[in-house]
Tab-separated table of C-alpha atoms in Angstrom:
chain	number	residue	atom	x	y	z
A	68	UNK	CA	-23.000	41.437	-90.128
A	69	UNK	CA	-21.609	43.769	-87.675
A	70	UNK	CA	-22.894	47.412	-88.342
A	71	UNK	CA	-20.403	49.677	-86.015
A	72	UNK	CA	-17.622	50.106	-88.260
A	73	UNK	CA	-20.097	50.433	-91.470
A	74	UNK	CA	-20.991	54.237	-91.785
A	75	UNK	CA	-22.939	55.357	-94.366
A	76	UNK	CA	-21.876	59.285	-95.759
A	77	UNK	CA	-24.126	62.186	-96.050
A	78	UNK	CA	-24.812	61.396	-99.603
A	79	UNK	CA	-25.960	58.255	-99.392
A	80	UNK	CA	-28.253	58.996	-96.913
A	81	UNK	CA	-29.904	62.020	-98.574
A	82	UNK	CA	-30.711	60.015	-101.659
A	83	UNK	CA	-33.238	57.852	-99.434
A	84	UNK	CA	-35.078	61.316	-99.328
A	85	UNK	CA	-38.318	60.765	-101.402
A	86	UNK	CA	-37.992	64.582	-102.218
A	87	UNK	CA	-36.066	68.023	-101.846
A	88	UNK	CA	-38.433	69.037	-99.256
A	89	UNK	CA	-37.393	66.109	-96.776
A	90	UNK	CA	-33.776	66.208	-97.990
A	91	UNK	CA	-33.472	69.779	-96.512
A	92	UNK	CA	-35.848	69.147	-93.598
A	93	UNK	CA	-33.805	66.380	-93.013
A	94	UNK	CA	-30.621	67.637	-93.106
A	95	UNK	CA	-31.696	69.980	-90.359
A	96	UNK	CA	-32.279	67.685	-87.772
A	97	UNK	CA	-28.842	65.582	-88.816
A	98	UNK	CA	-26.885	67.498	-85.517
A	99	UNK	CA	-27.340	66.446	-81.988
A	100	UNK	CA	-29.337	69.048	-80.434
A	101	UNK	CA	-32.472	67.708	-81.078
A	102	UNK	CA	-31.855	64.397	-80.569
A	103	UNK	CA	-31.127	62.549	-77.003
A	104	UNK	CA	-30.847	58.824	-76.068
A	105	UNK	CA	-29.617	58.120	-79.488
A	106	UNK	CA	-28.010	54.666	-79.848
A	107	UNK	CA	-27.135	51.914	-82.468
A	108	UNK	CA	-26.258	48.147	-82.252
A	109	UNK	CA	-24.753	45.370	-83.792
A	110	UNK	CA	-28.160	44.554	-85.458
A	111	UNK	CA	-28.526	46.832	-88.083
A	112	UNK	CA	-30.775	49.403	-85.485
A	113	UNK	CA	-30.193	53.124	-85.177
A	114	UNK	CA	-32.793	54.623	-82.851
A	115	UNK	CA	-33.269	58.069	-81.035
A	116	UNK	CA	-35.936	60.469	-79.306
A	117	UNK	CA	-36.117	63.800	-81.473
A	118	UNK	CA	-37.730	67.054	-79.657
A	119	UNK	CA	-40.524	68.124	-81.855
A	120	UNK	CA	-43.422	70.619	-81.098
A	121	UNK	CA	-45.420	68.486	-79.191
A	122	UNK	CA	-44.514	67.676	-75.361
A	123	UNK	CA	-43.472	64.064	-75.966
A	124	UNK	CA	-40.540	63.441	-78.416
A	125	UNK	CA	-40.832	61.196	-81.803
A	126	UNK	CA	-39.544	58.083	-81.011
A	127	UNK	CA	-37.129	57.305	-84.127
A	128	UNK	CA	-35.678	53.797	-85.207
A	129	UNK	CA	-34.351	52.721	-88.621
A	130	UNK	CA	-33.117	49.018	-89.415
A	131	UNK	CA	-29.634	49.469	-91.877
A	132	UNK	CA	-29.428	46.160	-91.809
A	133	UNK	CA	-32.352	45.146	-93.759
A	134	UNK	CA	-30.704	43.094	-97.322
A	135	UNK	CA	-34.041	44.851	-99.072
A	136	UNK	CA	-32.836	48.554	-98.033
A	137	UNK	CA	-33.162	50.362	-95.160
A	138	UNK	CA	-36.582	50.371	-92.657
A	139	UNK	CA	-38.093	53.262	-90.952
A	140	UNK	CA	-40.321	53.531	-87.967
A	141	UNK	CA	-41.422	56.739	-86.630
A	142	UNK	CA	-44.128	58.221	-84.333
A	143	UNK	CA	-44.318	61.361	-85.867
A	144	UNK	CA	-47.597	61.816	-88.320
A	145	UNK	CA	-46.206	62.080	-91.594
A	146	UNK	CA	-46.964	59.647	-94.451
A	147	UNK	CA	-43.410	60.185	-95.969
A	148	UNK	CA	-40.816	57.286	-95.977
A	149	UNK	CA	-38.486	58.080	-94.773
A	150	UNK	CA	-39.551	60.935	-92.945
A	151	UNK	CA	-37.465	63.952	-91.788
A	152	UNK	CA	-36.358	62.426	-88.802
A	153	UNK	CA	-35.254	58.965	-90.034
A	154	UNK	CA	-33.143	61.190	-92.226
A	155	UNK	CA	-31.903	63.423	-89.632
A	156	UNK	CA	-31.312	60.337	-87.626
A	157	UNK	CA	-29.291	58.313	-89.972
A	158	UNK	CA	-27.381	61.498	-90.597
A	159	UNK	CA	-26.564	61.952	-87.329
A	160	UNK	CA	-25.323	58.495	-87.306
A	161	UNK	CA	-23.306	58.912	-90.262
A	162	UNK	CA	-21.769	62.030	-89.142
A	163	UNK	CA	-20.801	61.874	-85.467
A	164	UNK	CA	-20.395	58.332	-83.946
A	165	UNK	CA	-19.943	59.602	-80.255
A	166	UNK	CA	-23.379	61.377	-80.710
A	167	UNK	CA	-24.916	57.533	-81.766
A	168	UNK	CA	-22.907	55.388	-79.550
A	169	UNK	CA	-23.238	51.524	-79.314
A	170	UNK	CA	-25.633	50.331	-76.930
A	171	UNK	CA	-28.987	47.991	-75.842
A	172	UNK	CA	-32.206	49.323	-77.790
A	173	UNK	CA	-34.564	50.993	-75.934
A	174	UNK	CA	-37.949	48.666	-75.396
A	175	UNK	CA	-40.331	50.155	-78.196
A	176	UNK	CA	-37.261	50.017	-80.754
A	177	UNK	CA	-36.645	46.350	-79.892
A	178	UNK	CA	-39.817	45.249	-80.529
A	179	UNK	CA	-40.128	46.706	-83.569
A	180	UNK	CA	-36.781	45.228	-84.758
A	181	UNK	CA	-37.931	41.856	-83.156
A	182	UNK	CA	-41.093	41.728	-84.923
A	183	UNK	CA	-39.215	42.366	-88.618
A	184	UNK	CA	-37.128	39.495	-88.122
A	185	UNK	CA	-39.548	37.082	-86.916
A	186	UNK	CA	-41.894	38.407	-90.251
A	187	UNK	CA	-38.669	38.213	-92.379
A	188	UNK	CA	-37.960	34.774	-91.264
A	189	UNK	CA	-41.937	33.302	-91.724
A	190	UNK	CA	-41.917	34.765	-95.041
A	191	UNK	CA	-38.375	32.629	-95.735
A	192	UNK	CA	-40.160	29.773	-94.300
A	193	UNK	CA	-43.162	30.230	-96.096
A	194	UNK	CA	-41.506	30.687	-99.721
A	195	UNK	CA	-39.034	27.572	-98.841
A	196	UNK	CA	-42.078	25.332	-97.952
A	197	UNK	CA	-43.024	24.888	-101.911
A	198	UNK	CA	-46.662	25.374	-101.171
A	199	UNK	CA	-48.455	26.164	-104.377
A	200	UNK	CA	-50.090	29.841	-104.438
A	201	UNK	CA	-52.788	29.710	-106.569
A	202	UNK	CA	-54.719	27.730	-108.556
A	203	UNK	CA	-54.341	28.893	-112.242
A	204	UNK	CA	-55.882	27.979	-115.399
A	205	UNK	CA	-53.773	27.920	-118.032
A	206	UNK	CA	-56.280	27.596	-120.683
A	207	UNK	CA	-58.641	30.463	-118.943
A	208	UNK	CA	-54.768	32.385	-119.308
A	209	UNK	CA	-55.041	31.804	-122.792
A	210	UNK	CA	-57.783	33.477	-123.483
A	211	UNK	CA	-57.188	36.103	-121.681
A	212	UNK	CA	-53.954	36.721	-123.660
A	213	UNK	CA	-55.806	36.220	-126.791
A	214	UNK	CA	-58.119	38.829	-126.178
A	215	UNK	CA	-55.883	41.757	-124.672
A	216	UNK	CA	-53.775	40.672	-127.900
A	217	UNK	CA	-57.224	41.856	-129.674
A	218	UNK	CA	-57.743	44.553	-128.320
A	219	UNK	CA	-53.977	45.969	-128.773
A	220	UNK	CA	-54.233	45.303	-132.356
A	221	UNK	CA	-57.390	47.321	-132.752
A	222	UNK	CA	-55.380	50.534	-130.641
A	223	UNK	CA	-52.533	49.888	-133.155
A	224	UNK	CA	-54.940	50.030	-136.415
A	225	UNK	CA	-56.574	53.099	-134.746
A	226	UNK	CA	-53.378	54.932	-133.580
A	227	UNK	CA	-52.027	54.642	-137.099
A	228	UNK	CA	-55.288	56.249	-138.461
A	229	UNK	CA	-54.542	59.282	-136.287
A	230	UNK	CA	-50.771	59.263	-137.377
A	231	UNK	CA	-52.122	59.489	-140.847
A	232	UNK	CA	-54.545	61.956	-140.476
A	233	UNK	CA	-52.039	63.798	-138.943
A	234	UNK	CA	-49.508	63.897	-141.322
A	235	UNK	CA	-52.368	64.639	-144.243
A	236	UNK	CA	-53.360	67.661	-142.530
A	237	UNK	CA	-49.371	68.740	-141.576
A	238	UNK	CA	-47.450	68.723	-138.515
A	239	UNK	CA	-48.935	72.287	-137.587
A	240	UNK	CA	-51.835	71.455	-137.115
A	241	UNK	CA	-50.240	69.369	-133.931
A	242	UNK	CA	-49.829	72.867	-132.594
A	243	UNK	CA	-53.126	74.390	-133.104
A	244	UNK	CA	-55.388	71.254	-131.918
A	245	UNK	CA	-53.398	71.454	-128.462
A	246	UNK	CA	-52.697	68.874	-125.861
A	247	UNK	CA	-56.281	67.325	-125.539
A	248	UNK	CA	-56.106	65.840	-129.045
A	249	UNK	CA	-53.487	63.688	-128.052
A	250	UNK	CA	-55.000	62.671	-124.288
A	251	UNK	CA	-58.133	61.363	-126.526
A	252	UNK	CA	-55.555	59.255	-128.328
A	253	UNK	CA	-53.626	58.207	-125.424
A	254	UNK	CA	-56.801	57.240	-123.342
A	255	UNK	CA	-57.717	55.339	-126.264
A	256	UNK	CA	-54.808	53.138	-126.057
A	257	UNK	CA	-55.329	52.710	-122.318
A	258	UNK	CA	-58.661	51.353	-123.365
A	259	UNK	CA	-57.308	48.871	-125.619
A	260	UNK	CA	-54.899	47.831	-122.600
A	261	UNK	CA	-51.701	49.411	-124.617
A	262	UNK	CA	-50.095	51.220	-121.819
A	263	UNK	CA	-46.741	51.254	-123.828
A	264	UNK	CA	-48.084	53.072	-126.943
A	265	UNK	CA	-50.558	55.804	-124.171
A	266	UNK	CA	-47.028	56.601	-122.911
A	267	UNK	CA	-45.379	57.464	-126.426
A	268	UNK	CA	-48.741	59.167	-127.425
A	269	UNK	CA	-48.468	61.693	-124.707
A	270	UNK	CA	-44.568	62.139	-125.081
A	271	UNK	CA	-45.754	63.528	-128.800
A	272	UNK	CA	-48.709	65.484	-127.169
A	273	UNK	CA	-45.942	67.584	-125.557
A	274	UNK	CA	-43.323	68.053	-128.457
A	275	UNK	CA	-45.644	70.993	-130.545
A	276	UNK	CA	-44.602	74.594	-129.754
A	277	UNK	CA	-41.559	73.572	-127.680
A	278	UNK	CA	-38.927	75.551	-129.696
A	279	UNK	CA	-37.043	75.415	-132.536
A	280	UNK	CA	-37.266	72.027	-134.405
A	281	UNK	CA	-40.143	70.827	-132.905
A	282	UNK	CA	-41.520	69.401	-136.197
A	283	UNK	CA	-38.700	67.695	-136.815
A	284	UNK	CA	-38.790	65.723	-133.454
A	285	UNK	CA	-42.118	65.627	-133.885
A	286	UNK	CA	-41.815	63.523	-137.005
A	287	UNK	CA	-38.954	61.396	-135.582
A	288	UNK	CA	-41.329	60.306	-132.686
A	289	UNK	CA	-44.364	59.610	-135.089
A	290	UNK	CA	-41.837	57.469	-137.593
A	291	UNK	CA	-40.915	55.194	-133.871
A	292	UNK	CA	-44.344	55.258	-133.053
A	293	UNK	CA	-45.500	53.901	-136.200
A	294	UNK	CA	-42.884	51.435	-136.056
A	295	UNK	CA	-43.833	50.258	-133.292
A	296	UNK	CA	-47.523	49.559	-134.280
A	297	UNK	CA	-46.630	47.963	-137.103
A	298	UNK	CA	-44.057	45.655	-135.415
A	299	UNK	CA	-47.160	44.746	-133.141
A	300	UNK	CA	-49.157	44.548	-136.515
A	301	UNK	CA	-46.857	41.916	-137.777
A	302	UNK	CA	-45.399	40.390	-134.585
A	303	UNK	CA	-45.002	36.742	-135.882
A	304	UNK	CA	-42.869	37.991	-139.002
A	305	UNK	CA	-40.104	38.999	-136.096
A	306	UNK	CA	-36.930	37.076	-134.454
A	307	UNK	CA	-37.959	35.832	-131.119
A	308	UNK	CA	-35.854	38.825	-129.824
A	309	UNK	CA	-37.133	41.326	-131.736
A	310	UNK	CA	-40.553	40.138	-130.684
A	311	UNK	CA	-40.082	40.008	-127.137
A	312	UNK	CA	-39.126	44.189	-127.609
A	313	UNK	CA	-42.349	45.321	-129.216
A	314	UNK	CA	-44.015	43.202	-126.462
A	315	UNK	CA	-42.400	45.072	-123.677
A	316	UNK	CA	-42.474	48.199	-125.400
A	317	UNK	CA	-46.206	47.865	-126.116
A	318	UNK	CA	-46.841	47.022	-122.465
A	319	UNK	CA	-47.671	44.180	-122.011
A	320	UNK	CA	-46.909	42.195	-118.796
A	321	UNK	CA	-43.655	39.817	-118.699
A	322	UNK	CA	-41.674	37.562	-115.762
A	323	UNK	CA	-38.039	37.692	-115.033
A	324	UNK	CA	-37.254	34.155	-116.653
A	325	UNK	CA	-33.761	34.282	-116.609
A	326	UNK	CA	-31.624	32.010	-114.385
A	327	UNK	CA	-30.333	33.623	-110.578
A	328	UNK	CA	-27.471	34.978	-111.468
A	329	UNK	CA	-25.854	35.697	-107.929
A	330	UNK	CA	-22.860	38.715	-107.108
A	331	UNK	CA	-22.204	41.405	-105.177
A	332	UNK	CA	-23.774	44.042	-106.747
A	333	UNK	CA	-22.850	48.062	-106.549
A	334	UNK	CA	-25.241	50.565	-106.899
A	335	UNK	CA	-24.229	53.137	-109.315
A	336	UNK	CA	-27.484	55.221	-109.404
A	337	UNK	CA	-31.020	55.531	-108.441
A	338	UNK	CA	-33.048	57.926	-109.547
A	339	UNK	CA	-36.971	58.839	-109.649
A	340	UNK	CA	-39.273	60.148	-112.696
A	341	UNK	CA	-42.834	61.571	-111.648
A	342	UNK	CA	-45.797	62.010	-113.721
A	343	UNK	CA	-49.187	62.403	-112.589
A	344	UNK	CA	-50.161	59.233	-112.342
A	345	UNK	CA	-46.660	57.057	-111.544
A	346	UNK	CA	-43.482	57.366	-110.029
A	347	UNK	CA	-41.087	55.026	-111.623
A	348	UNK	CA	-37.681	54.221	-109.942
A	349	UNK	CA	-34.596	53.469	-112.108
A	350	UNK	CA	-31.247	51.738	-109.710
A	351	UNK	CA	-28.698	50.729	-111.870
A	352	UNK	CA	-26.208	48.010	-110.394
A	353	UNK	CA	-22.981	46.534	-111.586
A	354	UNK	CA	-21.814	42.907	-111.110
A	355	UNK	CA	-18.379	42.579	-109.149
A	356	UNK	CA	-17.760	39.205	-110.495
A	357	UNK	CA	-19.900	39.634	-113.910
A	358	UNK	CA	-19.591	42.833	-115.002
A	359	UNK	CA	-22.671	42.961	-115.999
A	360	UNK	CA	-24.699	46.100	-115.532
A	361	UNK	CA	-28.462	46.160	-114.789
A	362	UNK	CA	-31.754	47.794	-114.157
A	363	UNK	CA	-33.756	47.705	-111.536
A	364	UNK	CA	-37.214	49.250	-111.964
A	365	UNK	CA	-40.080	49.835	-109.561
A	366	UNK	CA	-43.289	52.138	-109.420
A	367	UNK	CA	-45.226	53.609	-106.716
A	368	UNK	CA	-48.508	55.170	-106.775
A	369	UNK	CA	-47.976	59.363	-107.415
A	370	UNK	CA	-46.987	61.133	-104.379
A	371	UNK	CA	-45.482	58.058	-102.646
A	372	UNK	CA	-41.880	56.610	-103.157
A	373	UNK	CA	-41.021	52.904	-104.720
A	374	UNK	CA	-39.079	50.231	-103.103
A	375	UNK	CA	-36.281	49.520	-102.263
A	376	UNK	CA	-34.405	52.229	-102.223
A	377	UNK	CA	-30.410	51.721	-102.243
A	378	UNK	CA	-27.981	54.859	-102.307
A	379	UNK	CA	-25.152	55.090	-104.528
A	380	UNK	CA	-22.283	53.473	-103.503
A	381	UNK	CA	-23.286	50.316	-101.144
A	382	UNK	CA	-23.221	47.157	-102.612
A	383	UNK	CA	-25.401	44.020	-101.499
A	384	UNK	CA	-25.180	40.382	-102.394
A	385	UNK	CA	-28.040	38.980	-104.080
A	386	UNK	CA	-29.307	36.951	-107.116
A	387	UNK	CA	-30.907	39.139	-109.694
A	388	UNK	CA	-32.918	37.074	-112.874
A	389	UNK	CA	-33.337	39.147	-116.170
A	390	UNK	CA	-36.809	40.080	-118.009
A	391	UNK	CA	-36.738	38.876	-121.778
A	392	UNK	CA	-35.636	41.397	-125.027
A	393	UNK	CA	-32.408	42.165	-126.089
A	394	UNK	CA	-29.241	43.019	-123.778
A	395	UNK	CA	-31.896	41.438	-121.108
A	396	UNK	CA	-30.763	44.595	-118.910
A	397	UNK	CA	-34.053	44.941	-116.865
A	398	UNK	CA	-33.856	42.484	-113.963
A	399	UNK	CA	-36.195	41.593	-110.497
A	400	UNK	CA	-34.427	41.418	-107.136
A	401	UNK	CA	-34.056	37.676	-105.701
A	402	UNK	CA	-32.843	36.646	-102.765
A	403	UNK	CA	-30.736	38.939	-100.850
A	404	UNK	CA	-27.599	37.698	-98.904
A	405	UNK	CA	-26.259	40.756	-97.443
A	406	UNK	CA	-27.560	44.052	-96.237
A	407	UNK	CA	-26.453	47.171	-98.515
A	408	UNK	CA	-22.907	48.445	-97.287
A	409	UNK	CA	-20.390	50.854	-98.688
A	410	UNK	CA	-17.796	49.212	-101.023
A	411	UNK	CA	-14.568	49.993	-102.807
A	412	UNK	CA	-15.896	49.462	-105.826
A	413	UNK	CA	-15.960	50.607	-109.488
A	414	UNK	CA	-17.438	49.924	-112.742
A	415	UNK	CA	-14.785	49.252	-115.720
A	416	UNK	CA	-14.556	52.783	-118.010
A	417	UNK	CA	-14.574	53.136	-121.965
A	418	UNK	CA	-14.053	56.258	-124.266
A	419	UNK	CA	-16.262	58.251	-125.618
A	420	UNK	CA	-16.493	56.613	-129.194
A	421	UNK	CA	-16.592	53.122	-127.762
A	422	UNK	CA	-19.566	54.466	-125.877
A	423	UNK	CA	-21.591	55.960	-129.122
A	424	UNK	CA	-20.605	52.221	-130.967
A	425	UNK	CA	-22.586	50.586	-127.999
A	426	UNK	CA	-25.368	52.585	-128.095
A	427	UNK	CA	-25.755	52.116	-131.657
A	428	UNK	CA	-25.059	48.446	-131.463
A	429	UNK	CA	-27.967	48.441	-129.362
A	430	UNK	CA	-30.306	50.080	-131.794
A	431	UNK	CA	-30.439	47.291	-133.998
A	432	UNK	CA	-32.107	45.034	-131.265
A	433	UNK	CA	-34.317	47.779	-129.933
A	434	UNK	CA	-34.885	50.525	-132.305
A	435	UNK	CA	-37.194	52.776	-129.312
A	436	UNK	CA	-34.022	52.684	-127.117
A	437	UNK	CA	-33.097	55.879	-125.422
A	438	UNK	CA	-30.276	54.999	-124.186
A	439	UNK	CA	-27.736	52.028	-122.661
A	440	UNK	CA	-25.612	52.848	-119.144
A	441	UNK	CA	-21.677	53.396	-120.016
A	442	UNK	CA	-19.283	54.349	-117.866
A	443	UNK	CA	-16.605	57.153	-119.052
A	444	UNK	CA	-12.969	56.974	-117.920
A	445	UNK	CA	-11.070	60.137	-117.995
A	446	UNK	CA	-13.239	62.480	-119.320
A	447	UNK	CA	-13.154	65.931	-118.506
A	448	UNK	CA	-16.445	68.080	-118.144
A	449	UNK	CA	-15.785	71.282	-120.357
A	450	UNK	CA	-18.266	74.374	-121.690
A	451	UNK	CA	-19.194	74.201	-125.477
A	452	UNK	CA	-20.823	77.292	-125.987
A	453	UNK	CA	-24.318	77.407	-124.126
A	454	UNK	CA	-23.776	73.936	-123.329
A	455	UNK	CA	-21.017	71.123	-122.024
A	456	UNK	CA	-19.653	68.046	-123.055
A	457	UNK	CA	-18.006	65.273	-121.894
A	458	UNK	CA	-14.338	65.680	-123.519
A	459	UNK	CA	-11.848	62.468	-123.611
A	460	UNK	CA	-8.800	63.258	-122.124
A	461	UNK	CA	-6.797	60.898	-124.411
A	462	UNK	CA	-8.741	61.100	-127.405
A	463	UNK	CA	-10.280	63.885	-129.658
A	464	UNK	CA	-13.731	63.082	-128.928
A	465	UNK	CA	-16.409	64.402	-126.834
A	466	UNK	CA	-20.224	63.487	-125.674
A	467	UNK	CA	-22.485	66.630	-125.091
A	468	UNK	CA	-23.909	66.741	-122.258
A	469	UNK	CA	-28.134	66.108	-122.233
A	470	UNK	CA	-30.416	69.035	-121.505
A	471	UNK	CA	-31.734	66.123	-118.586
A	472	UNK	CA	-28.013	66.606	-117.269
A	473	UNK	CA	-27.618	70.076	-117.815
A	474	UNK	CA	-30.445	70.999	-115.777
A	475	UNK	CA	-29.958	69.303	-112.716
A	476	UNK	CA	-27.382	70.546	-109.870
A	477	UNK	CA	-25.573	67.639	-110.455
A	478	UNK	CA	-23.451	68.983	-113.353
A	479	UNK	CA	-21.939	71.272	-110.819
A	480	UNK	CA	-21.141	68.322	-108.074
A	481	UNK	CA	-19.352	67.079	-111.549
A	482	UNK	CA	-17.692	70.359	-112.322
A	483	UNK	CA	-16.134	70.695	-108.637
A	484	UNK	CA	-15.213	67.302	-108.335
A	485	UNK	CA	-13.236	67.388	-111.498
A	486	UNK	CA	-11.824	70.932	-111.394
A	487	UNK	CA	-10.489	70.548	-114.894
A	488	UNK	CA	-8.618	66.784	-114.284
A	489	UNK	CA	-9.946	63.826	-115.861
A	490	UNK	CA	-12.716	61.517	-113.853
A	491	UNK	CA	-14.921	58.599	-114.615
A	492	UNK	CA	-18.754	59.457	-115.155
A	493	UNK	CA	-21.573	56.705	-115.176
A	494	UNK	CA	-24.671	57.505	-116.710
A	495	UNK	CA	-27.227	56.709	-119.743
A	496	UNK	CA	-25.902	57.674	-123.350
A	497	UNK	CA	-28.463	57.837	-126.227
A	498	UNK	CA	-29.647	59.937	-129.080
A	499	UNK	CA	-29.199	63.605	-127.275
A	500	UNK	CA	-26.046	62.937	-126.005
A	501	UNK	CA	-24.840	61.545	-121.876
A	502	UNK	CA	-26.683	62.312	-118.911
A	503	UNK	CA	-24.281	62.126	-116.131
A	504	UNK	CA	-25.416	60.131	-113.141
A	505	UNK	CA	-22.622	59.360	-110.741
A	506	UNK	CA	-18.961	59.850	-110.700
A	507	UNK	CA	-15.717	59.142	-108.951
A	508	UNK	CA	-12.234	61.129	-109.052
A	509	UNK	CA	-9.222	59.478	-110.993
A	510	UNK	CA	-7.465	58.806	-107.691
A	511	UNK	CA	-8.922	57.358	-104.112
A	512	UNK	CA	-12.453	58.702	-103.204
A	513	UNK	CA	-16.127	57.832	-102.941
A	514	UNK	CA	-18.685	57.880	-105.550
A	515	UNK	CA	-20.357	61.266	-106.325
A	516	UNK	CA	-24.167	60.903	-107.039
A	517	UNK	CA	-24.941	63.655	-109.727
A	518	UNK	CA	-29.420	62.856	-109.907
């Protein structure tokens, strides 16, 4: 595919950034002074020298062509992909096509780009060729299911000891016992390999003293988190669907067995969540052809981003398969046909009621849902007293507006771009209300990412 008459915009290439501190950094170097012998070709390679401290300039070269998301290779030292000056780079090219002119890479950029296809097309080869990877034991499996099975079940009998002790004693004592209480717990479900319920025992370890009604969320969390023990409790009394939920939602492992399901697929958000210990990456994408929409998720170690990465707005061709539980929204990446470009595209809109009916449509498969993605059509961001809502422009309905949404800048990008007229708003609406994640204007324009 021919790159020159692709250009990315400013947006899409700041949400590559893996933080704000490389976003602005980057967006420093995205004019031409720093940058000389800057070039791009009909390859998919942007390259250029940028003038650092140092006597020598960082050699620069990023491959946009790449179907996984673009590729960065810089000599400069840092350990962040990409770094500032892929971004500044890519912005440049985005910005000012006289500045990154067509032309014959440089030497050291060709080689790079030569050695990624040659890698890209033994690893084809090598997945094409049928060769078995391993040897496994499905018996030796067994057993190893068996016992992690075990070992869950004794974290669930033990977690709802704790629940009950807890309630015995009251909720306040939650406050007064603090947050290392609950890190026991959780550690204790890491030991009994329940990753799923360590997760929901430290979302409670942070719910005591956090205003007004704390008890009360406190006690809705502890009813789900029971629930979910005892679904794991009594797993084989469940619908196959049902089942395949408190599995996920415990932790345990699954594959994507659903069949390839190929399209051209828009990205209508990507966003990362950071905890200590995990950075988890949530890319939604829509199906052109079957308007489907689905979640990719990826982790990376704490202080380094997950792959791929794909701004809001391109769309790729691929085959995606789904994970099993209900709505099978979670899917893994297949093959890739096409590298990620910018498309005319947008996801079909629905009201604000229709989009409450989903979400509680969906509760009855997965009652620890947070949320399911909707897109709005014509909804109008308005104040409602120290918060905002959503407010359908042709009905007498409204969605308020999550604290999630209402802290990030984002609601202001939604704001401006509305200006009081109606627009169409993706995002993730659950039990607190719609957290806005990208949006377009009612008329022509390009999509808005609000995270």
């Amino acid at each position: 595919m021919t790159q020159q008459g692709v250009r990315w915009t400013a947006d899409q290439v700041l949400a590559l950034a893996p933080d704000a501190a490389s976003r602005k950094a980057g967006s420093k170097l995205g004019a031409a002074g720093p940058w000389s012998e800057a070039g791009s070709s009909d390859e998919g390679a942007v390259w250029g020298l940028c003038k650092g401290s140092g006597s020598k300039p960082y050699q620069t070269v990023v491959d946009i062509a790449d179907a996984a998301g673009p590729a960065y290779k810089c000599s400069c030292p840092s350990r962040k992909f990409p770094c500032k000056h892929a971004l500044g780079l890519l912005l440049l090219w985005a910005g000012d096509e006289a500045a990154v002119p067509p032309g014959q890479a440089p030497e050291w950029a060709g080689q790079w780009m030569a050695g990624r296809r040659k890698r890209a097309e033994e690893k084809k080869a090598g997945a094409g060729s049928g060769a078995p990877s391993g040897s496994a034991d499905p018996e030796a499996a067994r057993r190893r299911a068996e016992r992690r099975a075990e070992r869950v079940a004794a974290g669930a009998v033990e977690l709802e000891q704790r629940l009950t002790d807890l309630l015995r004693g009251g909720l306040a004592t939650a406050e007064r016992a603090g947050y290392g209480l609950w890190e026991e717990t959780a550690a204790r479900m890491v030991d009994a390999q329940a990753q799923g319920l360590a997760g929901r025992v430290r979302e409670l370890g942070a719910i005591p003293g956090t205003g007004p009604g704390w008890p009360v969320r406190l006690l809705e969390e502890c009813a789900l988190l029971h629930l979910l023990g005892q679904g794991w409790l009594r797993r084989e009394l469940l619908p196959d669907g049902l089942a395949a939920t408190v599995r996920s939602r415990i932790g345990l492992p699954a594959s994507a067995d659903g069949p390839p399901l190929r399209d051209l697929w828009l990205v209508l958000a990507q966003y990362d969540t950071t905890d200590s210990r995990l950075t988890t990456r949530r890319i939604w994408l829509h199906g052109a052809a079957s308007r489907r929409t689905v979640l990719l998720l990826s982790y990376g170690a704490a202080g380094r981003a997950p792959e791929p990465a794909l701004p809001v707005g391109l769309a790729l061709e691929a085959e995606v398969s789904a994970y099993p539980g209900p709505g099978r929204l979670r899917v893994a990446l297949g093959e890739r046909f096409t590298p990620p470009a910018p498309a005319a595209l947008r996801p079909p809109g629905t009201t604000t009621s229709q989009a409450l009916a989903r979400y509680g449509d969906a509760l009855r498969e997965d009652p620890w849902l947070e949320s399911v993605p909707v897109t709005l059509d014509r909804v109008v961001p308005a104040p409602d007293g120290d918060s905002w809502q959503l407010a359908d422009a042709d009905e007498d309905a409204a969605l308020p507006i999550t604290p999630a949404g209402r802290s990030r800048p984002g609601l202001w990008r939604l704001v401006a771009l509305s200006g009081g007229a109606p627009v169409r708003v993706f995002g993730e609406c659950g039990h607190q209300g719609f957290t806005p994640l990208t949006a377009w204007p009612e008329g022509p324009g390009e999509a808005v990412a609000l995270c």
